[in-house]
Amino acid sequence: MLGAKVRHRPQRTRTVSCPFVYANISLRLNAATLVSDQLLRDVIEEALRQLHGYIGGALQTDILAAQGSSATIKVDRRDWSKLWSALTLLTAYKGVSCRVEVLSQSPFLFSLAGDSDRCL
């Protein structure tokens, strides 16, 4: 047994990848404008267009829920970094100063719900 060879099995690791990223965002406009779903959608498209051009800005983003100036959005995980950078660097929309904050992001929608004790 002293000279016996030890055979190691290769480790098998399974990576679970989620196809989407969910994020809570907040839009702050300096003008007294009512924030609607369409305005949020337009701001997201404009931010992408400004940073990545018309082709790079054609990303599929879904607004799942909107309440006031905050929204929960869904985007393909491969496009998440493009969207995040575009939203972060946006400073104006149609001549009005604005700011988009990414409050939280997760590959799982349930984890954005906040306190899990309240869901029970």
Coordinates of C-alpha atoms in Angstrom, one line a residue:
M1 CA 0.0 0.0 0.0
L2 CA 2.9 2.4 0.5
G3 CA 3.7 2.6 -3.2
A4 CA 0.1 2.5 -4.4
K5 CA -1.1 5.4 -6.5
V6 CA -4.0 7.4 -5.3
R7 CA -6.5 8.3 -7.9
H8 CA -8.2 11.6 -7.4
R9 CA -11.5 12.3 -9.0
P10 CA -11.8 15.6 -10.7
Q11 CA -14.0 18.0 -8.8
R12 CA -17.3 18.7 -10.5
T13 CA -18.7 22.1 -9.8
R14 CA -22.0 23.2 -11.2
T15 CA -22.5 26.8 -11.7
V16 CA -26.0 28.1 -11.6
S17 CA -26.4 31.2 -13.6
C18 CA -29.5 33.4 -13.6
P19 CA -30.5 34.8 -16.9
F20 CA -31.7 38.2 -15.6
V21 CA -30.7 40.9 -13.1
Y22 CA -33.4 42.7 -11.2
A23 CA -32.8 46.1 -9.8
N24 CA -34.5 48.8 -7.8
I25 CA -33.8 52.2 -9.2
S26 CA -34.8 55.7 -8.3
L27 CA -35.2 58.7 -10.6
R28 CA -34.6 62.2 -9.3
L29 CA -35.6 65.2 -11.5
N30 CA -34.9 68.8 -10.6
A31 CA -38.2 69.8 -12.2
A32 CA -41.6 69.2 -10.6
T33 CA -42.5 66.4 -13.0
L34 CA -44.8 63.5 -12.3
V35 CA -42.8 60.3 -12.8
S36 CA -44.7 57.8 -14.9
D37 CA -43.8 54.4 -16.3
Q38 CA -43.4 55.9 -19.7
L39 CA -41.0 58.6 -18.4
L40 CA -38.9 56.0 -16.6
R41 CA -38.8 54.0 -19.9
D42 CA -37.8 57.1 -21.9
V43 CA -35.1 58.1 -19.4
I44 CA -33.6 54.5 -19.5
E45 CA -33.6 54.5 -23.3
E46 CA -32.0 58.0 -23.4
A47 CA -29.3 57.1 -21.0
L48 CA -28.4 54.0 -23.0
R49 CA -28.4 56.0 -26.2
Q50 CA -26.2 58.7 -24.9
L51 CA -23.5 56.4 -23.6
H52 CA -23.7 53.5 -26.1
G53 CA -25.3 54.9 -29.2
Y54 CA -28.4 53.7 -31.0
I55 CA -27.2 50.1 -31.6
G56 CA -25.6 49.7 -28.1
G57 CA -28.6 51.3 -26.5
A58 CA -31.1 48.9 -27.9
L59 CA -31.3 46.7 -24.8
Q60 CA -34.4 44.9 -23.6
T61 CA -35.4 46.3 -20.2
D62 CA -38.6 45.6 -18.5
I63 CA -40.2 47.8 -15.8
L64 CA -41.8 45.3 -13.5
A65 CA -43.2 47.8 -10.9
A66 CA -43.1 51.5 -10.5
Q67 CA -44.2 53.6 -7.5
G68 CA -43.5 57.3 -7.5
S69 CA -40.0 57.9 -8.6
S70 CA -38.8 54.3 -7.9
A71 CA -39.1 51.3 -10.0
T72 CA -38.1 47.6 -10.2
I73 CA -36.5 46.7 -13.5
K74 CA -35.4 43.5 -15.2
V75 CA -32.5 43.2 -17.7
D76 CA -30.5 40.4 -19.2
R77 CA -27.5 39.8 -17.0
R78 CA -25.1 40.2 -20.0
D79 CA -26.4 43.7 -20.5
W80 CA -26.5 44.7 -16.8
S81 CA -23.1 46.5 -16.8
K82 CA -24.1 48.6 -19.8
L83 CA -27.3 49.6 -18.2
W84 CA -25.8 50.4 -14.9
S85 CA -23.1 52.5 -16.3
A86 CA -25.6 54.4 -18.5
L87 CA -27.9 55.1 -15.6
T88 CA -25.1 56.2 -13.4
L89 CA -23.6 58.6 -15.9
L90 CA -26.9 60.3 -16.9
T91 CA -27.0 63.9 -15.8
A92 CA -29.8 65.5 -17.8
Y93 CA -32.9 64.4 -19.6
K94 CA -34.4 66.9 -22.2
G95 CA -32.5 69.8 -20.7
V96 CA -33.6 69.0 -17.1
S97 CA -31.0 67.9 -14.5
C98 CA -31.6 64.4 -13.3
R99 CA -30.0 61.5 -11.4
V100 CA -30.8 57.8 -11.5
E101 CA -29.7 55.8 -8.5
V102 CA -29.4 52.1 -8.5
L103 CA -30.6 51.3 -5.0
S104 CA -30.1 47.5 -5.1
Q105 CA -29.7 44.7 -7.6
S106 CA -29.9 40.9 -7.4
P107 CA -30.2 37.9 -9.7
F108 CA -33.3 37.0 -7.7
L109 CA -36.4 39.1 -7.7
F110 CA -37.5 37.9 -4.2
S111 CA -34.3 39.2 -2.6
L112 CA -35.3 42.7 -3.6
A113 CA -38.4 42.5 -1.5
G114 CA -36.6 43.7 1.6
D115 CA -37.2 42.1 4.9
S116 CA -38.0 38.5 4.4
D117 CA -39.8 38.3 7.8
R118 CA -42.5 40.5 6.5
C119 CA -43.3 38.0 3.7
L120 CA -44.1 35.2 6.0

